[in-house]
XYZ file of C-alpha atoms in Angstrom:
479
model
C 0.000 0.000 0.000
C 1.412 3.294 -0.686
C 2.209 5.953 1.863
C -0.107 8.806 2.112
C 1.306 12.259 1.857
C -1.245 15.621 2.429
C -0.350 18.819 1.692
C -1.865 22.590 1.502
C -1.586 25.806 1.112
C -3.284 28.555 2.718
C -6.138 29.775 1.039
C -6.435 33.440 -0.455
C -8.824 35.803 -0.210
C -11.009 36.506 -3.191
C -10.626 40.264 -3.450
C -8.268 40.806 -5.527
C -5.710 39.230 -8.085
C -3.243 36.430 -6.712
C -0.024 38.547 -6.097
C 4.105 36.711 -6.169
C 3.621 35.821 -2.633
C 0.543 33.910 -3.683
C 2.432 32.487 -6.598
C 5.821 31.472 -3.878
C 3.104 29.681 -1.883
C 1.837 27.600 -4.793
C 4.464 26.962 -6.675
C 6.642 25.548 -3.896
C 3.735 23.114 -2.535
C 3.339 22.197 -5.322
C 6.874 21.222 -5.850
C 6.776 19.017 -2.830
C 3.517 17.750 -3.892
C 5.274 16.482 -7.125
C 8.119 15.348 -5.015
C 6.568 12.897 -3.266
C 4.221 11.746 -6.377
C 7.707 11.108 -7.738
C 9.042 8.688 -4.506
C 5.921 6.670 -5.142
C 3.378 8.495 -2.202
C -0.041 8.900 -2.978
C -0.593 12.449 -2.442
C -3.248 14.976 -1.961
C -2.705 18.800 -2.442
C -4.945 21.225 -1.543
C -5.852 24.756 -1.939
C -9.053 26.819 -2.851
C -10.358 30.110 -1.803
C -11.267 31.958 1.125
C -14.633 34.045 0.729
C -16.515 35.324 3.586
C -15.308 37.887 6.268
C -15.618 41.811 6.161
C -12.738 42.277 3.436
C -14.405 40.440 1.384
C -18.014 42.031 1.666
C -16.022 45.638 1.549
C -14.748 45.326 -1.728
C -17.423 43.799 -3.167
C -19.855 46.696 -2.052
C -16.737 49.250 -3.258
C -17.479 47.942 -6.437
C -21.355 47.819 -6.336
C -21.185 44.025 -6.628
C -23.613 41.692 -5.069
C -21.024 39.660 -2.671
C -21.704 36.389 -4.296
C -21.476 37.386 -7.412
C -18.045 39.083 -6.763
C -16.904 35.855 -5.424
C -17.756 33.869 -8.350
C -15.881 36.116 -10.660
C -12.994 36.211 -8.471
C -12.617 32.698 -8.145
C -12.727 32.420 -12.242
C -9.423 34.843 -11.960
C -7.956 32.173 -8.813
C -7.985 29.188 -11.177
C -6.885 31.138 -14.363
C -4.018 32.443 -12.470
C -3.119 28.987 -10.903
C -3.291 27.510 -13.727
C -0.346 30.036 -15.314
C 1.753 28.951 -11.957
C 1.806 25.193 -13.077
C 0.214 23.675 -10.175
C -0.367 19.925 -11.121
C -3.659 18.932 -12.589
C -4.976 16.880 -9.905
C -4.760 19.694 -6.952
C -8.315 19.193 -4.841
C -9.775 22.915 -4.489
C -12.307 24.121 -2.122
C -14.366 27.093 -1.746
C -15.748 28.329 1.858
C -18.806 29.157 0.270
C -18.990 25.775 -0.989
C -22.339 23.818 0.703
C -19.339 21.012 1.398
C -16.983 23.566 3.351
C -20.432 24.929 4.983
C -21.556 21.608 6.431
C -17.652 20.741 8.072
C -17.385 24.366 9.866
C -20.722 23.781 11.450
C -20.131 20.449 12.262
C -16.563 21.359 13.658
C -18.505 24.251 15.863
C -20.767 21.743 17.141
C -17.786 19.695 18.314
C -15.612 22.512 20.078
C -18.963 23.749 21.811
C -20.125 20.459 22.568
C -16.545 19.945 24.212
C -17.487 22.772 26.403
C -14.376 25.647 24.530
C -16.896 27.924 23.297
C -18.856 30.485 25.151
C -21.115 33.979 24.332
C -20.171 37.342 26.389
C -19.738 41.172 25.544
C -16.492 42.529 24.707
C -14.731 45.755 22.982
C -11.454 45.284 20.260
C -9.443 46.654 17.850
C -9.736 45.058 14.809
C -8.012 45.200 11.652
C -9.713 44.003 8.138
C -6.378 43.972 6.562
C -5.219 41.187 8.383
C -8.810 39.705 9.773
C -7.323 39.770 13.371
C -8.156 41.454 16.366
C -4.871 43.835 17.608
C -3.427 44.773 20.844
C -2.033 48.166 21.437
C 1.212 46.695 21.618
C 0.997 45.226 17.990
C 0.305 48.696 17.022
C 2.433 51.783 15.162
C 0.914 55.198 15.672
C -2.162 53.508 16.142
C -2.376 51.574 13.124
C -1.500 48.075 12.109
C 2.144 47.925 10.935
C 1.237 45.286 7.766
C -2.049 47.430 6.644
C -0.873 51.135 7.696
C -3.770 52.936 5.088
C -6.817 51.016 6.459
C -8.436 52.446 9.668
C -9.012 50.250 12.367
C -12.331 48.999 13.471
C -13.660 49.193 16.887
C -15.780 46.046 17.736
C -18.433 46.481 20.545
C -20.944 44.028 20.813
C -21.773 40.249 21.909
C -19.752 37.634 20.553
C -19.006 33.804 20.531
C -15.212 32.942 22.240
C -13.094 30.415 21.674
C -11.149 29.298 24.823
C -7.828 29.561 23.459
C -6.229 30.238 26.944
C -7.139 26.647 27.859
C -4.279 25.164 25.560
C -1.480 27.094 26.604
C -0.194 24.313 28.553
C -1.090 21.323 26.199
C 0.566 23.550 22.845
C 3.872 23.502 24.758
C 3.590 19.778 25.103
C 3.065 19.812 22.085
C 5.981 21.395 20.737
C 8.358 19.662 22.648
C 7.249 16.591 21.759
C 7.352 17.594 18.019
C 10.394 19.280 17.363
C 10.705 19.943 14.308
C 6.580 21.343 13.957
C 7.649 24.338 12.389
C 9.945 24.796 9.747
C 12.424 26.361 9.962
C 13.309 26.336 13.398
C 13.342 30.191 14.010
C 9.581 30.378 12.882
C 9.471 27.716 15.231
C 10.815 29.799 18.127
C 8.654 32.645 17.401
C 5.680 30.465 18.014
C 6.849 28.686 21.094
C 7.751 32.513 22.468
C 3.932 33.394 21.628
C 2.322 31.257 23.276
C 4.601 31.027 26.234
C 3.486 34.977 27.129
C -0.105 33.119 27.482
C -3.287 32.613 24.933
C -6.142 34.864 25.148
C -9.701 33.557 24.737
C -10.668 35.140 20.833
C -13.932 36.443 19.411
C -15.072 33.886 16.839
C -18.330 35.247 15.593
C -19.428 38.636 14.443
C -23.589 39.679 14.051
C -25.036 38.923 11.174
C -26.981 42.462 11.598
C -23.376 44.290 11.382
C -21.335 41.484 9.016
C -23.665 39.662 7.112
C -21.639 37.018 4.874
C -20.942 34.550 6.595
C -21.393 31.151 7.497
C -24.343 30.759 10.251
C -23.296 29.925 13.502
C -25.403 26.407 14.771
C -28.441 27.430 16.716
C -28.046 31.113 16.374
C -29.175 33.004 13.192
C -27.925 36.033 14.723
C -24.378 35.532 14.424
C -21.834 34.109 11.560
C -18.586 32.536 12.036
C -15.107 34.575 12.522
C -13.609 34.268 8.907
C -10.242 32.174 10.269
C -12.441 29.925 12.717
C -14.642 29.314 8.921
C -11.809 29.112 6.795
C -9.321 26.694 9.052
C -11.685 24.007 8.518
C -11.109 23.929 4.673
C -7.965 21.948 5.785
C -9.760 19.047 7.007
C -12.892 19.532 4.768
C -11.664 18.973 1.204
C -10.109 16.056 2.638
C -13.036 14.497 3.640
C -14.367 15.702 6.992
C -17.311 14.812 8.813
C -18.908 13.249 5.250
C -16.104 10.682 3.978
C -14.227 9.857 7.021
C -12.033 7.048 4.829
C -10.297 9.742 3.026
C -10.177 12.038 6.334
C -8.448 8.851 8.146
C -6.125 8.009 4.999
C -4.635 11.508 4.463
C -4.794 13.386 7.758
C -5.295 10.951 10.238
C -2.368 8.092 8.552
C -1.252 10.858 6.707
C 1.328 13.572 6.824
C -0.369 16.957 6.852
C 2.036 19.260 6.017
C 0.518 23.705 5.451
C 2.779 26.091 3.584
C 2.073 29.205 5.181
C 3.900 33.148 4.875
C 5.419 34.207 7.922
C 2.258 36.712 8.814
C 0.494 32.991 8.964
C 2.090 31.486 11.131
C 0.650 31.935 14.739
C -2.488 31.204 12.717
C -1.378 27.606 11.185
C 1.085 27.194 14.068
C -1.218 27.780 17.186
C -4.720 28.654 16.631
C -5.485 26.249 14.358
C -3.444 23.501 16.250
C -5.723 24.736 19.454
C -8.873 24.359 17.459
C -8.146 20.867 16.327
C -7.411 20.010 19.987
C -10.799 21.161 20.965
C -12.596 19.263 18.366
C -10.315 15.965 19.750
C -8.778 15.797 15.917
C -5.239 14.837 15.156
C -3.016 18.039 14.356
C -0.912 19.243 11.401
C 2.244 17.665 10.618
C 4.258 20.315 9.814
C 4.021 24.013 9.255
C 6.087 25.491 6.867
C 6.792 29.084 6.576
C 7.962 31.626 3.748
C 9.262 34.340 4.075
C 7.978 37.641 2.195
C 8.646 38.837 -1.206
C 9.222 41.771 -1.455
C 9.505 45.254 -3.487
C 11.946 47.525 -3.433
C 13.357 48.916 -0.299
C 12.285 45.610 1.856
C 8.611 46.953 2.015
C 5.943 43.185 1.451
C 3.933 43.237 -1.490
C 0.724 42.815 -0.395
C -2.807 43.715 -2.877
C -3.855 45.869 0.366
C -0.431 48.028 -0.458
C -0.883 47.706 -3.925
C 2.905 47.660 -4.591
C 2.306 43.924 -6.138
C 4.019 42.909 -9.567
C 1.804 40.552 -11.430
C 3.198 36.476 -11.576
C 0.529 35.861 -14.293
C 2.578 38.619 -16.360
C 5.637 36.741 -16.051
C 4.607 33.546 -16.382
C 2.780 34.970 -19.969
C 5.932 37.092 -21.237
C 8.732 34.372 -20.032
C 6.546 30.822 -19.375
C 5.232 29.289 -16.591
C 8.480 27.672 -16.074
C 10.419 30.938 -16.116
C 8.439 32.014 -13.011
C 8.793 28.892 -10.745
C 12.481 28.952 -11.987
C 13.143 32.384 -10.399
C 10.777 31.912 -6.900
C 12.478 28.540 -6.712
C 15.976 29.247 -7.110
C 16.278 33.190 -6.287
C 14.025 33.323 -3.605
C 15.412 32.520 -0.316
C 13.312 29.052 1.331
C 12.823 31.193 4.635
C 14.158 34.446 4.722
C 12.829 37.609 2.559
C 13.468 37.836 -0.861
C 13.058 40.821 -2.879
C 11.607 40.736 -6.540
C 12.400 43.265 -9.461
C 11.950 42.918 -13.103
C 15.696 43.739 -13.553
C 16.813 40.592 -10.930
C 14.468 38.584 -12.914
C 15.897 39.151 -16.481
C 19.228 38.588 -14.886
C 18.655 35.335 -13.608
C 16.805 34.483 -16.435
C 19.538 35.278 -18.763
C 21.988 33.452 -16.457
C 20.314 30.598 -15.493
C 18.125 29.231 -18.258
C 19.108 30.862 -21.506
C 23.132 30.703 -21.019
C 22.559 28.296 -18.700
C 20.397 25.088 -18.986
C 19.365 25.939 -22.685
C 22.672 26.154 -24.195
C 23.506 23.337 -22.393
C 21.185 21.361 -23.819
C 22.041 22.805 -26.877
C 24.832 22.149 -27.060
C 24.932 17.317 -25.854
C 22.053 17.381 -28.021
C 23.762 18.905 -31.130
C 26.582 16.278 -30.824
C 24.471 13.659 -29.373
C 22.397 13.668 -32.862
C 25.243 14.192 -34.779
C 27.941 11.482 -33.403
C 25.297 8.612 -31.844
C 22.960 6.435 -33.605
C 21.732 5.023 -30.696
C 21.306 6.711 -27.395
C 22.458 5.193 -24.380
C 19.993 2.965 -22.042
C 18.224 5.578 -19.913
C 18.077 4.767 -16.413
C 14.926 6.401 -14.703
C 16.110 5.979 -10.869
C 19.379 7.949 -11.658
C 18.348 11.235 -9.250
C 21.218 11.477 -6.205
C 19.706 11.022 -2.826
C 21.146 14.336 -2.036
C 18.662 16.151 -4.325
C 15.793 14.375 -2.620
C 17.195 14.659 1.276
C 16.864 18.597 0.053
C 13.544 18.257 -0.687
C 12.574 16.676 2.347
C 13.615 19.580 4.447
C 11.854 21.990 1.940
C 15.397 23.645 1.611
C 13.600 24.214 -1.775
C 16.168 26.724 -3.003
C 19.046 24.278 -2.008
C 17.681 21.928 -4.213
C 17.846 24.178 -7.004
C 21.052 25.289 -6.567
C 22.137 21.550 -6.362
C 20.864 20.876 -9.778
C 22.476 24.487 -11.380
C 25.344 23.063 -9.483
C 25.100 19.752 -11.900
C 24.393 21.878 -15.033
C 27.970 24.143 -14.544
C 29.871 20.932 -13.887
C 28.572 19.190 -17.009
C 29.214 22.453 -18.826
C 33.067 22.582 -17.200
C 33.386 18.701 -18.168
C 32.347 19.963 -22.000
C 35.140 22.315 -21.491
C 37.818 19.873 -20.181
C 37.143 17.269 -22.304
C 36.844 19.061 -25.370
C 34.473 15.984 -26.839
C 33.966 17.785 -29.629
C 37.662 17.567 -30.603
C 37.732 14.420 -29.454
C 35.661 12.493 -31.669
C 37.222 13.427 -34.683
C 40.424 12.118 -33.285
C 39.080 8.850 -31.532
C 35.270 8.086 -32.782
C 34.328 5.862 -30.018
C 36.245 7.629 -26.937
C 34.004 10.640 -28.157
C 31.090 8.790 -28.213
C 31.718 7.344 -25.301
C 31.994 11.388 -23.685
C 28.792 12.395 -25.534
C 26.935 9.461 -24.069
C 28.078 10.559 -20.220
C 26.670 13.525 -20.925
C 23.327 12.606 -22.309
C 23.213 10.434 -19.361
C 24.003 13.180 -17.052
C 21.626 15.285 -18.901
C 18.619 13.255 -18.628
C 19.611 12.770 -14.792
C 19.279 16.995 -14.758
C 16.498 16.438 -16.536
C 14.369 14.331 -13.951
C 15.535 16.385 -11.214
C 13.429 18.866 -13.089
C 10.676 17.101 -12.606
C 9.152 18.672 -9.866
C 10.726 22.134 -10.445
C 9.996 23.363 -13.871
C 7.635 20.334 -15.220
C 7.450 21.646 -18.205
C 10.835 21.511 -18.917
C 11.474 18.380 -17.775
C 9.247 16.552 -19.901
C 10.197 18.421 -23.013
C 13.793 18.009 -22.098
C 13.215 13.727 -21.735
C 11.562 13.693 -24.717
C 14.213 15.409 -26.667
C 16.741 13.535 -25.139
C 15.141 9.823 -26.434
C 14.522 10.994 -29.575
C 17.986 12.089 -30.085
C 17.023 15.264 -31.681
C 18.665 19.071 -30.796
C 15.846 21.723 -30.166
C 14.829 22.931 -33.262
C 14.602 27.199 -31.314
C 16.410 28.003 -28.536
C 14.940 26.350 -25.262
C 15.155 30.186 -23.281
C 15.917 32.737 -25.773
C 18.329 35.589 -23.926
C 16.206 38.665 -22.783
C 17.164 42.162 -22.702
């Protein structure tokens, strides 16, 4: 039977376009999605949209939309641009306005509260719509919220549902220690463990219908709709089967390894409140978190759509290829820290790594490949090092990437030493026998690809068997 591997992203809110961050996200779960479909796991990725909560109903009544109907369109723009990021074709999406989604958050409710970890009382808060969080004074710059500083703050007075959050203070901790390795990397890790060691606050998780009315209904009582995070949190467990198919719930979460890419403004989110909730419903908890950093514009500022200093993936991927994109967030962009992005650092890369790089490489086997062999060597399809794959396993994404650039200059250098060129007009068959190393070492580059640029890879093994040279360039040089 083969081992069962879940993974997710977070899912974005529907109003507005998917920005890089949103792209970083994808891209790289879906990279370790592919990685473990390659080891022989049966995996399940997930994703979808987020659509309820005040941002949401804001910009759809900025625009004179009906809020469902701005949701719909939206989430035509989600798949279109997720489909330009070259997610894999069987990725299981979910929408929180799906009846399916609906159903589990209710049902989850009904199992904290029954559980006896949510109660109703009056209270007063800050509140930011940027982020969909409540704020403390001491998260606060000059009174505003440091990652949304042109939105006003909202002042929340009125009756409200609470999660008790404070009760897992305590069990969290356990938690951690006995899971070291929970959060990835290890100073994300630390930031959570610091959080909730200062002690968890009991949160609001309901808002009145009569004040915020799209939503999803609280159980027994009209009057009040779910928090947006305590709603959307549930998507984890919901596309994958929860309450309705329990065999797919058991086989992918519960015997499963459920792994959540996250951005490092996620993670007390993924890391603790939604590790608290599962607690309270008395459901198994995340594997592993794993945290981006930012990407970011100039200056270090985040893009972020509520900044509007975003450049558009979709443009990239449109201009340069899908594969162009996930090249540059996969190789350029730190796996943790902060990265920044700029058109200019792009082209560079682009120029270095694929067109000079990769392409003429492959330009360059193939051309005497075709011309010197009549046969090409027996392909073996297990030939990736374990090194490449131990990398992957630690989502060191970038590392991975530079490991296989790493393999594509030292077959380049080995063209250089060996001259095979000159060779094989010297010696036939100790030419040959150069040119076939190097389609072998190819194809081995080649498969590494795989879960990288996919793209790439496939067109790259293909060319490679039939022992033909690209008829245009593989990455034409940009200016």
């Amino acid at each position: 039977m083969k081992k069962s591997f879940y993974i997710t992203t977070t899912l974005p809110y529907v109003n507005a376009e998917l920005h890089m961050g949103h792209a970083l996200e994808f891209i790289r779960a879906d990279v370790i999605a592919r990685y473990h479909g390659l080891i022989g796991e049966d995996v399940f990725f997930n994703s979808g949209t987020d659509e309820h909560g005040s941002k949401i109903l804001k910009k759809a009544e900025s625009e004179g939309k009906d809020v469902k109907t701005f949701v719909d369109e939206n989430v035509v723009k989600f798949y279109e641009s997720v489909k330009l990021f070259g997610v894999k074709d069987d990725i299981h999406f979910i929408r929180t306005s799906d009846d399916r989604h609906v159903r589990a958050a209710q049902e989850f409710w009904k199992t904290v509260e029954k559980n006896g970890y949510i109660y109703l009382k009056n209270y007063q808060t800050k509140y930011c719509v940027g982020c969909e969080a409540e704020k403390t004074d001491s998260e606060l710059v000059d009174g505003k919220c440091p990652d949304h500083p042109n939105m006003e703050l909202e002042i929340i007075d009125e009756e409200n549902y609470f999660f008790k959050y404070s009760a897992f203070t305590d069990i969290l901790l356990e938690f951690y220690k006995k899971n070291p390795e929970f959060v990835i990397p290890e100073f994300r890790f630390n930031e959570v463990r610091a959080f909730v060691e200062r002690g968890l606050q009991d949160f609001s998780i309901s808002r009145l219908k009569s004040k915020m009315s799209w939503g999803i209904p609280v159980p027994g009582n009209p009057d009040h709709v779910m928090y947006v995070w305590f709603d959307a949190l549930v998507n984890y467990i919901a596309n994958v089967g929860y309450p309705a198919d329990m065999e797919t719930f058991e086989k992918f979460w519960v015997n499963g390894t459920p792994t959540q890419y996250c951005g490092k403004d996620n993670t007390r989110f993924q890391g603790a409140m939604w590790q608290a909730m599962l607690m309270a419903a008395g459901l198994p908890n995340s594997h592993q978190i794993v945290v981006n950093g930012h990407i970011t514009a100039l200056g270090g500022v985040k893009m972020s759509k509520s900044l509007g200093n975003t450049v558009d993936p979709k443009e990239i991927a449109r201009q340069y290829g899908t594969d162009a994109l996930r090249f540059f967030l996969l190789k350029e962009v730190a796996s943790f820290e902060d990265s920044p992005f700029t058109i200019e650092r792009f082209r560079d890369a682009y120029n270095a790594g694929l067109a000079n790089g990769l392409g003429n490489l492959t330009s360059r086997i193939l051309t005497l490949s075709e011309k010197y062999l009549e046969t090409i060597p027996e392909i073996p399809e297990n030939s990736i090092p374990q090194e490449f794959f131990d990398l992957l396993n630690q989502y060191d994404i970038q590392k991975a990437c530079l490991y296989v650039w790493s393999k594509i200059q030292a077959l380049d250098e080995k063209i250089q030493k060996e001259e095979p060129f000159k060779v094989v007009k010297v010696d036939l068959e100790a030419g040959k026998k150069i040119i076939s190393e190097l389609v072998l070492e190819l194809y081995t580059i080649a498969l590494m690809l795989n879960p990288i640029m996919p793209e790439t890879s496939v067109y790259l093994k293909a060319q490679i068997k039939l022992n033909k040279k690209p008829e245009n360039p593989l990455f034409l040089r940009v200016d």
